[in-house]
mmCIF file of C-alpha atoms in Angstrom:
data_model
loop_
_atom_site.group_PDB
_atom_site.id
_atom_site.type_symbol
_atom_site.label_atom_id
_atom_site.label_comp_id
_atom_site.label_asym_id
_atom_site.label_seq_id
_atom_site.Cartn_x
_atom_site.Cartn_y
_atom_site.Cartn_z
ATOM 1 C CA UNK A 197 165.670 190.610 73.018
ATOM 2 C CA UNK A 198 165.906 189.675 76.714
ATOM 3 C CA UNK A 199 166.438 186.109 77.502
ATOM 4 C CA UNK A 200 164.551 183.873 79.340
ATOM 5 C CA UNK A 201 165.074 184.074 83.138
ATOM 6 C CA UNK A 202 165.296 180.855 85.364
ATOM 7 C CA UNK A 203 163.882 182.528 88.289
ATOM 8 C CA UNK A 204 160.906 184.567 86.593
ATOM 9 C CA UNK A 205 157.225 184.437 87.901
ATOM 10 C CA UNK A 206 156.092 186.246 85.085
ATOM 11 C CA UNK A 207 157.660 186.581 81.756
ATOM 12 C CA UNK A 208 156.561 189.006 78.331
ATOM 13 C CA UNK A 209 158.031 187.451 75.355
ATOM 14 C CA UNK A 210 157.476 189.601 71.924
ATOM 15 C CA UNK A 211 154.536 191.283 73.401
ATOM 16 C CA UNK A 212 152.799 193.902 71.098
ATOM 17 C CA UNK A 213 149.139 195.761 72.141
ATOM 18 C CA UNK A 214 147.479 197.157 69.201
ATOM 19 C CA UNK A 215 144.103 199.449 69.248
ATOM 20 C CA UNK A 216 142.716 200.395 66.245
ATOM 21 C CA UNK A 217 141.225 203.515 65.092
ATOM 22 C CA UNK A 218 138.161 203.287 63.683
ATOM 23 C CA UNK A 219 136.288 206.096 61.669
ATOM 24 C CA UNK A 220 132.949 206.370 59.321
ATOM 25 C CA UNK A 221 129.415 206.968 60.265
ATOM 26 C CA UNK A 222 129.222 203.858 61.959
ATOM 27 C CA UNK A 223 132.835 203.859 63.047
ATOM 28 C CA UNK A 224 133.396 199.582 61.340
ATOM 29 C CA UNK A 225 136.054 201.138 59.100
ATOM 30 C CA UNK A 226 139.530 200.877 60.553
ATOM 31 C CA UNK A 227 142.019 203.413 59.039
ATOM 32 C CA UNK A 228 145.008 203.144 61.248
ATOM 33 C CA UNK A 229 146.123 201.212 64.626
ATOM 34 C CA UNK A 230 148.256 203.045 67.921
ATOM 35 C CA UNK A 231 150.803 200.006 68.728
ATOM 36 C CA UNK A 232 151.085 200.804 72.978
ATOM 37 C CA UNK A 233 153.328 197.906 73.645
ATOM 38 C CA UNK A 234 155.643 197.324 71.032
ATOM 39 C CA UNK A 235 158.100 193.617 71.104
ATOM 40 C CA UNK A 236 158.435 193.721 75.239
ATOM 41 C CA UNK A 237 160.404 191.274 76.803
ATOM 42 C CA UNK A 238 160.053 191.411 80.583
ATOM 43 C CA UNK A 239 160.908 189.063 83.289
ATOM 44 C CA UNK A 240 159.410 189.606 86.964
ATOM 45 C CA UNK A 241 160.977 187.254 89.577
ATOM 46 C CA UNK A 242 159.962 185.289 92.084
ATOM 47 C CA UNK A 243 159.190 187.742 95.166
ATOM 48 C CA UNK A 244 160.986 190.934 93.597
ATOM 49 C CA UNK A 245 158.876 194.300 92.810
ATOM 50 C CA UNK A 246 159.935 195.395 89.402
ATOM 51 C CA UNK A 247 158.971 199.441 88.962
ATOM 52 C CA UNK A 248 158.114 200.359 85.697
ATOM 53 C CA UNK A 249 158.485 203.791 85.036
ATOM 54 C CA UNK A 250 158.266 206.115 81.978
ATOM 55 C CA UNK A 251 156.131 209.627 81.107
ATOM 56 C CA UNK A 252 152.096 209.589 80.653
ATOM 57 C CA UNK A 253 151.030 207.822 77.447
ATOM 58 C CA UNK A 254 154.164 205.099 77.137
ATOM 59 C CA UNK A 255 152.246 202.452 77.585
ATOM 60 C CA UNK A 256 152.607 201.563 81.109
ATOM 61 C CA UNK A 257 149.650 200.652 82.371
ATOM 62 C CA UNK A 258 148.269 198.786 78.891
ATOM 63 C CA UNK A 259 151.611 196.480 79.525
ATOM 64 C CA UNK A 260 150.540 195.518 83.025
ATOM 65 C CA UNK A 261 146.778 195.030 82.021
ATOM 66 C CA UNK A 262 148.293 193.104 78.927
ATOM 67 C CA UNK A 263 150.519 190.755 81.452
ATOM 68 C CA UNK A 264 147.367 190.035 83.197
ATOM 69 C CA UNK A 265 145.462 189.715 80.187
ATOM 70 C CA UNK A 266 142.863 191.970 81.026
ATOM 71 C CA UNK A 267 143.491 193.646 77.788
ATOM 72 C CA UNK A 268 144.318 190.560 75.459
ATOM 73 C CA UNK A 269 147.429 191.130 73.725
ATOM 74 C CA UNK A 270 147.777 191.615 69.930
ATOM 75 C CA UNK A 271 151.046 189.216 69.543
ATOM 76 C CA UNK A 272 153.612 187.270 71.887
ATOM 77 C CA UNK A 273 153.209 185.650 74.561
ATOM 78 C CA UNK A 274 152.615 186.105 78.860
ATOM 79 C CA UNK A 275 154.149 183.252 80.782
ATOM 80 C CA UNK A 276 152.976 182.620 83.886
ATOM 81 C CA UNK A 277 154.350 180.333 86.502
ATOM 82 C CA UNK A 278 155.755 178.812 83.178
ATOM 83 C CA UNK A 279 152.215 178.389 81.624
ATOM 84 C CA UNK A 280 151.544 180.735 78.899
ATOM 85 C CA UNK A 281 148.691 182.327 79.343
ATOM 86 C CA UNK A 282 147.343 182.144 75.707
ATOM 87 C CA UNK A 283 147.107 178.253 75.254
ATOM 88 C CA UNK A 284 144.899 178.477 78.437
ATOM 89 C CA UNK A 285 141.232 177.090 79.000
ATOM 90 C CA UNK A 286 138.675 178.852 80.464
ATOM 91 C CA UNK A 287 139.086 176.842 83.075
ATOM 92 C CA UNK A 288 142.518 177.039 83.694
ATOM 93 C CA UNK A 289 143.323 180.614 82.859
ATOM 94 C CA UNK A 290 140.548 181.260 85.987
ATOM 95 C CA UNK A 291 142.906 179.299 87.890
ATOM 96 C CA UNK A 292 145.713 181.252 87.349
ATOM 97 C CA UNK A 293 143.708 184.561 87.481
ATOM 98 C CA UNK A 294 143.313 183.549 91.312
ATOM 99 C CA UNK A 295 147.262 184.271 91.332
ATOM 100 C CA UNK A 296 147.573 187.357 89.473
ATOM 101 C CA UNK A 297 145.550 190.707 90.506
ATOM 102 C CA UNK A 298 145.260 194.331 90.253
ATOM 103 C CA UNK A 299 145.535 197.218 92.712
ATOM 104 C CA UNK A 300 144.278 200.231 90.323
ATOM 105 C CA UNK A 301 145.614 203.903 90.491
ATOM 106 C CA UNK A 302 141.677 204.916 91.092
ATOM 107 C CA UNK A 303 140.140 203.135 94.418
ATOM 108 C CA UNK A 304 137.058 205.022 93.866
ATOM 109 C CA UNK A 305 135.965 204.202 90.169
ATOM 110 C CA UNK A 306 137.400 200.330 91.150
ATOM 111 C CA UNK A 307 135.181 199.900 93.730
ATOM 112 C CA UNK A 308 131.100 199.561 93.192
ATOM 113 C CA UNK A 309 129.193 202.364 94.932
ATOM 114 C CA UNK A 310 126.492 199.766 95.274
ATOM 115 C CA UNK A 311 128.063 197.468 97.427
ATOM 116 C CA UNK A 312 129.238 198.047 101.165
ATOM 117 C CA UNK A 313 132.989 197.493 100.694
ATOM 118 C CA UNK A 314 132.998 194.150 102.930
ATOM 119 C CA UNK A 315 130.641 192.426 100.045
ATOM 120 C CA UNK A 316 133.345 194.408 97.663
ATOM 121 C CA UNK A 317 136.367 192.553 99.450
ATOM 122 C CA UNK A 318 134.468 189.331 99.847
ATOM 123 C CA UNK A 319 133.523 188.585 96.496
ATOM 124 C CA UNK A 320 136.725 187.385 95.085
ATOM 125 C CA UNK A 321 136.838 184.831 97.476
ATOM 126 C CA UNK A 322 133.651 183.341 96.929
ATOM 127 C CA UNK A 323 134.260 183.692 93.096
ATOM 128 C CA UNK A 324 137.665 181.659 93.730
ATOM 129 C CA UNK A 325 136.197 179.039 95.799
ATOM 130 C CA UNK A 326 138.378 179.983 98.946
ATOM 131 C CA UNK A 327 135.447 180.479 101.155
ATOM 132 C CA UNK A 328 131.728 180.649 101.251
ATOM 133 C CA UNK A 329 129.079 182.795 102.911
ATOM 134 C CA UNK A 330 129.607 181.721 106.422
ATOM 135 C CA UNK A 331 133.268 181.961 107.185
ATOM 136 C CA UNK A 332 133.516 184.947 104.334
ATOM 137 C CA UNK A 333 133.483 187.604 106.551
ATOM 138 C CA UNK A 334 135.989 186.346 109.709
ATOM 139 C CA UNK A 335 138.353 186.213 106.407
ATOM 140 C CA UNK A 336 137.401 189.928 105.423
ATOM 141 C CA UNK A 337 137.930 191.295 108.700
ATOM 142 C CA UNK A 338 141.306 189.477 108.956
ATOM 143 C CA UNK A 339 142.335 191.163 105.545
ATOM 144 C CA UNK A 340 141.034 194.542 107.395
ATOM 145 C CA UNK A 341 142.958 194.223 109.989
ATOM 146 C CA UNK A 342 145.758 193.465 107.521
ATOM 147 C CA UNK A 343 145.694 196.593 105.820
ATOM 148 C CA UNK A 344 145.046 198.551 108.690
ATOM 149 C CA UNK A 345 141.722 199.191 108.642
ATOM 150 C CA UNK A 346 138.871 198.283 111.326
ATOM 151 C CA UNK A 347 136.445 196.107 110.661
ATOM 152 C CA UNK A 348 133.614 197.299 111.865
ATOM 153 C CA UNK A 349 133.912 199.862 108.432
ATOM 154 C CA UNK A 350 133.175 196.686 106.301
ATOM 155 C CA UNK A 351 129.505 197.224 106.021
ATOM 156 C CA UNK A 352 129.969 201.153 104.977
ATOM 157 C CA UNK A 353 130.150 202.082 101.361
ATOM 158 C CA UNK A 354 132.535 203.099 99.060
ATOM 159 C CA UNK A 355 131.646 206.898 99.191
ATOM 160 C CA UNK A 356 132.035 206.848 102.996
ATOM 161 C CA UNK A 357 135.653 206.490 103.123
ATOM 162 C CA UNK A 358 139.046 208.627 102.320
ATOM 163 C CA UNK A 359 141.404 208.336 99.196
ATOM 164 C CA UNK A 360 144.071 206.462 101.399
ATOM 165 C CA UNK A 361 141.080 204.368 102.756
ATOM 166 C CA UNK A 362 139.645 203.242 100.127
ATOM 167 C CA UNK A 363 143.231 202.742 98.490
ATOM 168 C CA UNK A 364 143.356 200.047 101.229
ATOM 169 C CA UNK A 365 140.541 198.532 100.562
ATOM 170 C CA UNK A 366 141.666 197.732 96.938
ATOM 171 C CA UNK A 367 144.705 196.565 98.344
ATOM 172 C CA UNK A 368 142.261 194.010 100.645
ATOM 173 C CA UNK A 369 140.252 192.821 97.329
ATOM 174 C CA UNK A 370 143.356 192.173 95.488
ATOM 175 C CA UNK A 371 144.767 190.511 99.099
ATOM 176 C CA UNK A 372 141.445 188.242 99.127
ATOM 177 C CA UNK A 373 142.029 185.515 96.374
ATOM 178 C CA UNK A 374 145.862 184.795 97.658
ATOM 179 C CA UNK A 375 147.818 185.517 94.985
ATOM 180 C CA UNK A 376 151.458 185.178 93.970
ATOM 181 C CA UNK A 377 151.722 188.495 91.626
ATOM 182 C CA UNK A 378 150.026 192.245 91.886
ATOM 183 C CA UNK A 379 150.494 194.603 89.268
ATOM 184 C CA UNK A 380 150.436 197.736 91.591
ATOM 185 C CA UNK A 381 148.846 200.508 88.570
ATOM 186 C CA UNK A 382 150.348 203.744 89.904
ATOM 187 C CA UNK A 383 148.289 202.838 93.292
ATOM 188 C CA UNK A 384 149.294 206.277 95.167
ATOM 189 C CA UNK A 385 149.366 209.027 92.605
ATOM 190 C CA UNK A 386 145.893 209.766 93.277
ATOM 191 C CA UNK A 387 146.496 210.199 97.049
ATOM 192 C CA UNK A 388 148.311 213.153 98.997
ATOM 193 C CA UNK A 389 151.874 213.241 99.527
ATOM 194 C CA UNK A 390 151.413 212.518 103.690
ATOM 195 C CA UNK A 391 149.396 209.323 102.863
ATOM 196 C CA UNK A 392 151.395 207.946 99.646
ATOM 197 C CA UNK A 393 154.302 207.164 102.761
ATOM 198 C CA UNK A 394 151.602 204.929 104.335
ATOM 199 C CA UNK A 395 150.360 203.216 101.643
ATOM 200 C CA UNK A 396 153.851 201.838 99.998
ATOM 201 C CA UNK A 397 155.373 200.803 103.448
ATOM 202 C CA UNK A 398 152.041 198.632 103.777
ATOM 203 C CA UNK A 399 152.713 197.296 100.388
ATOM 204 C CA UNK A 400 156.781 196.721 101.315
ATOM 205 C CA UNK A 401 155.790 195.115 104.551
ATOM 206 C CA UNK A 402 152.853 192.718 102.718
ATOM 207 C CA UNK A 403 155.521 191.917 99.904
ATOM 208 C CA UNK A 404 157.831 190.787 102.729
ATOM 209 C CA UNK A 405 154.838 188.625 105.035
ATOM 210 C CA UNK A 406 152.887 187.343 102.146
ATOM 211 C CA UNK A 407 156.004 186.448 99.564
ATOM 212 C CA UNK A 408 154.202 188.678 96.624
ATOM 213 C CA UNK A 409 156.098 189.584 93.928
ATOM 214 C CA UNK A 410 155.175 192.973 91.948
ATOM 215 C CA UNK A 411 155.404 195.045 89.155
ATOM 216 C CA UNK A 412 154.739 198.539 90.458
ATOM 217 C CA UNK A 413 154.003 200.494 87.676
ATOM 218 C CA UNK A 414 154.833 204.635 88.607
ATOM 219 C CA UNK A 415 155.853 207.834 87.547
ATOM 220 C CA UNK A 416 157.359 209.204 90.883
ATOM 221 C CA UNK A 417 161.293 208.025 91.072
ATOM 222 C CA UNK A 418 161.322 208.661 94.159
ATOM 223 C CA UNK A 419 158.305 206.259 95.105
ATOM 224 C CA UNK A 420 160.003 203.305 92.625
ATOM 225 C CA UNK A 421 163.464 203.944 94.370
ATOM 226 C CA UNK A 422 161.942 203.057 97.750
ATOM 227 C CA UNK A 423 159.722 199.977 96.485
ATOM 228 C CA UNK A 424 161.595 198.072 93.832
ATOM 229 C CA UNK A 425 164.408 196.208 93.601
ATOM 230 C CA UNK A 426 165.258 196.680 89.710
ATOM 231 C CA UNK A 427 163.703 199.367 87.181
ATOM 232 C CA UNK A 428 162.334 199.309 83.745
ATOM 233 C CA UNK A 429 161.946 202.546 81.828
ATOM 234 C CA UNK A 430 159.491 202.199 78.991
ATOM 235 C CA UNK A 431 159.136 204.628 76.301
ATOM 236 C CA UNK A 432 156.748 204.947 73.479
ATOM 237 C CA UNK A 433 155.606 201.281 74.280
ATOM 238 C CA UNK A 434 159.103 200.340 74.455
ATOM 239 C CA UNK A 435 161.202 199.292 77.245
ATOM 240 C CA UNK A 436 164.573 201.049 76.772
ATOM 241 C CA UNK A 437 166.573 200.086 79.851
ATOM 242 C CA UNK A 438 166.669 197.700 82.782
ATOM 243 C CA UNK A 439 168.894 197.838 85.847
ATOM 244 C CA UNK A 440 168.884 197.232 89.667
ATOM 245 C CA UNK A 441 167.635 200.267 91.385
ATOM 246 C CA UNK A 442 170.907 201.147 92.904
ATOM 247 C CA UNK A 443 172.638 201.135 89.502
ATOM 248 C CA UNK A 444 170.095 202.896 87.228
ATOM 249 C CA UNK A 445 169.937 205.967 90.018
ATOM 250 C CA UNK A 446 173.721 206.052 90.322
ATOM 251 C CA UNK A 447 173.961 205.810 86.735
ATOM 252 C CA UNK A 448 171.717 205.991 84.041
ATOM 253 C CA UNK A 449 173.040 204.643 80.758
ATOM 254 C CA UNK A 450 170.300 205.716 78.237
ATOM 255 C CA UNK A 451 169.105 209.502 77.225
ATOM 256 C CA UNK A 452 165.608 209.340 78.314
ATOM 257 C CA UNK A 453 166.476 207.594 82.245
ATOM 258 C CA UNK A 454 169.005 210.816 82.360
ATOM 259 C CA UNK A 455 166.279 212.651 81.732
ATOM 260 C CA UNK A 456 163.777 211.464 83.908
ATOM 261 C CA UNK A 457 165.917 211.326 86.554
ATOM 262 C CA UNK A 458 166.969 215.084 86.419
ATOM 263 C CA UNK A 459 163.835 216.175 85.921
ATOM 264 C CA UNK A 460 163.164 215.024 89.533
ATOM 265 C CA UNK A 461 163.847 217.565 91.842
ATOM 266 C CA UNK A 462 166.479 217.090 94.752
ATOM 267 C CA UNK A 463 165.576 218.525 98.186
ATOM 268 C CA UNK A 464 169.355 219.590 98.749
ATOM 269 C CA UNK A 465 169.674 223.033 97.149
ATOM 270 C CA UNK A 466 173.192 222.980 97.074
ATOM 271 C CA UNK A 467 172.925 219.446 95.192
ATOM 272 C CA UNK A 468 170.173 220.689 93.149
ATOM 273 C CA UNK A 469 172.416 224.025 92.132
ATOM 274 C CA UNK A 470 175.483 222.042 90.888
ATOM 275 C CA UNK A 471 173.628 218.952 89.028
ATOM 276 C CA UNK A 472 173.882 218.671 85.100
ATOM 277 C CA UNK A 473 170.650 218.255 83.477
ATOM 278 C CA UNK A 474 170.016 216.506 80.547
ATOM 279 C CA UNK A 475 167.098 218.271 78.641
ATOM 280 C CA UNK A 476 164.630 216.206 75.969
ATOM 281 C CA UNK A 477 163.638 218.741 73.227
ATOM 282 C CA UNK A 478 159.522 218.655 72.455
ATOM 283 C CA UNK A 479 156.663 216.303 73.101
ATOM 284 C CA UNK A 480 156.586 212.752 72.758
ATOM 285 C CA UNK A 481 155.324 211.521 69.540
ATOM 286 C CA UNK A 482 152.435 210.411 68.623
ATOM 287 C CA UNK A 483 152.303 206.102 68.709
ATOM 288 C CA UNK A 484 150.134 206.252 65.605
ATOM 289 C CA UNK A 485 153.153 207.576 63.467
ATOM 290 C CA UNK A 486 156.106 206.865 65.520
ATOM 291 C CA UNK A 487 159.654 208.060 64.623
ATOM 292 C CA UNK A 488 161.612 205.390 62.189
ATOM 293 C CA UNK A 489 165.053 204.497 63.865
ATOM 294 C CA UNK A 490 165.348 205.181 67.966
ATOM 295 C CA UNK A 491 161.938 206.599 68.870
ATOM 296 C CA UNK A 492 163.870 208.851 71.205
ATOM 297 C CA UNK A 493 165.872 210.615 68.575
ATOM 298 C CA UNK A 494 163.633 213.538 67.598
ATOM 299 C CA UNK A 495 163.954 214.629 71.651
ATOM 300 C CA UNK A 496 167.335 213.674 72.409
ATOM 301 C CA UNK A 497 170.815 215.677 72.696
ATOM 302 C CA UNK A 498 173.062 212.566 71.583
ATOM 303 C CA UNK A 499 171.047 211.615 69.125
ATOM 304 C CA UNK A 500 173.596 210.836 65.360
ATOM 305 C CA UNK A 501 172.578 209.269 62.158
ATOM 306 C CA UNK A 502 172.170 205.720 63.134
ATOM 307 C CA UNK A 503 169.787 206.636 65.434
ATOM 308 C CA UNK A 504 167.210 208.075 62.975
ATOM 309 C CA UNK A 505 168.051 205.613 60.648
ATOM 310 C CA UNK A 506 168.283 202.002 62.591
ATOM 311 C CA UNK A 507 166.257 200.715 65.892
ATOM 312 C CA UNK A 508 168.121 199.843 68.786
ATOM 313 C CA UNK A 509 167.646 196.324 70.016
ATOM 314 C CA UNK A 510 167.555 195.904 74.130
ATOM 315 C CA UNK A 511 171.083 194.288 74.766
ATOM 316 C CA UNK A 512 172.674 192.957 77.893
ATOM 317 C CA UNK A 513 175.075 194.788 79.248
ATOM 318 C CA UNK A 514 177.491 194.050 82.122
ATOM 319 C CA UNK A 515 176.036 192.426 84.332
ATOM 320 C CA UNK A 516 171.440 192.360 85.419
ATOM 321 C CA UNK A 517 171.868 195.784 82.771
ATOM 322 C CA UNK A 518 170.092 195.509 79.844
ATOM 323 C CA UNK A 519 169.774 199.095 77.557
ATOM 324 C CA UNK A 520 168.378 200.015 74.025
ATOM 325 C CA UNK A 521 170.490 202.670 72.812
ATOM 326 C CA UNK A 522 173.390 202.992 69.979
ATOM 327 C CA UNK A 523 175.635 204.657 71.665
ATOM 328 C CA UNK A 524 176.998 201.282 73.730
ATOM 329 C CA UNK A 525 176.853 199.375 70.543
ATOM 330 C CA UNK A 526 180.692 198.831 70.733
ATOM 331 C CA UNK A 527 180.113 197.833 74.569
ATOM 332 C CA UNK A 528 181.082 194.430 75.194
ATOM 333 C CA UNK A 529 178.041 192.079 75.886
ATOM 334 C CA UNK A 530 177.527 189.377 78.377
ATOM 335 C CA UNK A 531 174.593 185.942 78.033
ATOM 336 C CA UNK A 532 171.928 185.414 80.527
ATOM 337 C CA UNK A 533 168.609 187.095 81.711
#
């Protein structure tokens, strides 16, 4: 388990995301449950983009819903600003939704077709309290301009505008109720490689004006090398390593980040030629009968008897590198988050 860190924003303490599966004519009989976030413990600090990457299916997304409680999590515990989210009011937990929002990996299905896209933008504001009909739309135009946008598109609608355009304008709603925390969903995987360039420099340079923090949830390395400042790889709804950007590219300490990272492709042939690869054998398992012992041992080369047999615990490493995996279980260990 990760410990507590002085400087986090946002913390996940023992968090665990259960959906069950129902069946029967009626579908009220529950005969089994797929556990996407199993016992996470993440820390996001204060003004740092955390990239959380992993394959399709490992529960990315449903953890970054499940820190904003959008989905409401099945056990543990969300921390916010030191609050935990849970013990909230009503009342309070809208407060602290003003501080936390979403830029999703779809800007088309996240934005209403039936409203022009300045009403789209605006209503967060007025929701919040932050301003009212009058001086709404000088604010909305000032968040177009932001994003780099002109504001005379803000009474077009949704269907009117481009994939990176419309990416923008989700990145202007989530701008609108001034938060301190965006969970960026995979927000350029949907778009084309020549606009994906544009759209994370506008989120590095916001990070930088506005003092966000962010956990920029990805598959692309490449994309989470240039954003983040540390990296999470989660697999199977489990976080299995943690380690400044620089380190975790230079050099991956668990099976499935050696993986991922040879599996992305290196424009330098000659580079490309010599590399080792480290190969995963099969398909990830299913979450509704997961593997007992390391979930990654069914797929992975150095996988030996302990694995199958015992889980690994996330354990601090040297230094801000934290890794779930038996084979450092001799390493020596060091305290702190």
């Amino acid at each position: 388990m990760a410990e507590p860190d002085d400087n986090a924003l946002v913390e996940a303490r023992n968090l665990r995301v259960e959906f069950p599966v129902l069946s029967g004519l009626l579908r009220r009989k529950q005969v089994a449950s797929v556990r996407a976030v199993d016992d996470v413990n993440l820390a996001v600090r204060r003004g740092e983009a955390l990239g959380l990457v992993g394959e399709s299916g490992c529960g990315k997304s449903t953890l970054g819903r499940a820190i904003l409680h959008l989905i409401r999590p099945t056990a543990g515990t969300v921390l916010f600003d030191g609050h935990a989210l849970d013990t909230l009011s009503e009342v309070a937990m809208r407060r602290h939704r003003r501080r936390m929002q979403m830029i999703f990996q779809d800007p088309y299905s996240s934005l209403n077709p039936r409203m022009t896209v300045g009403e789209a933008v605006a209503e967060p504001m007025l929701v919040h309290g932050l301003s009212d009909e009058g001086d709404s739309q000088e604010k909305v135009a000032d968040l177009f301009r932001t994003v780099g946008l002109d504001p005379r598109m803000m009474t077009r609608y949704p269907h009117e505008f481009s994939g990176g355009q419309r990416q923008r304008i989700g990145i202007a709603r989530a701008l609108a109720s001034e938060p301190d925390f965006i969970v960026c969903d995979e927000p350029v995987s949907a778009l084309d490689v020549s606009i994906q360039a544009q759209i994370i420099n506008l989120l590095e340079r916001l990070r930088g004006a506005l003092g966000l923090t962010y956990l920029f949830v990805a598959h692309d390395l490449a994309i989470v090398r240039h954003l983040s400042d540390r990296v999470a790889v989660m697999y199977l709804g489990q976080i299995v390593e943690i380690a400044p950007k620089d380190e975790i590219y230079a050099r991956p300490l668990h099976p499935y980040t050696q993986a991922l990272l040879s599996a992305a492709p290196i424009p330098d042939r000659a580079v490309e030629a010599r590399r080792q690869r480290t190969l995963l054998q099969g398909e990830i398992p299913s979450p509704l009968n997961p593997p007992t012992g390391c979930r990654l041992h069914p797929r992975c080369p150095k996988a030996h008897a302990t694995c199958r047999a015992v889980e690994p615990k996330l354990r601090q490493l040297d230094g801000q590198r934290w890794v779930a995996c038996h084979l450092y279980d001799d390493a020596p260990t060091t305290g702190g988050g």
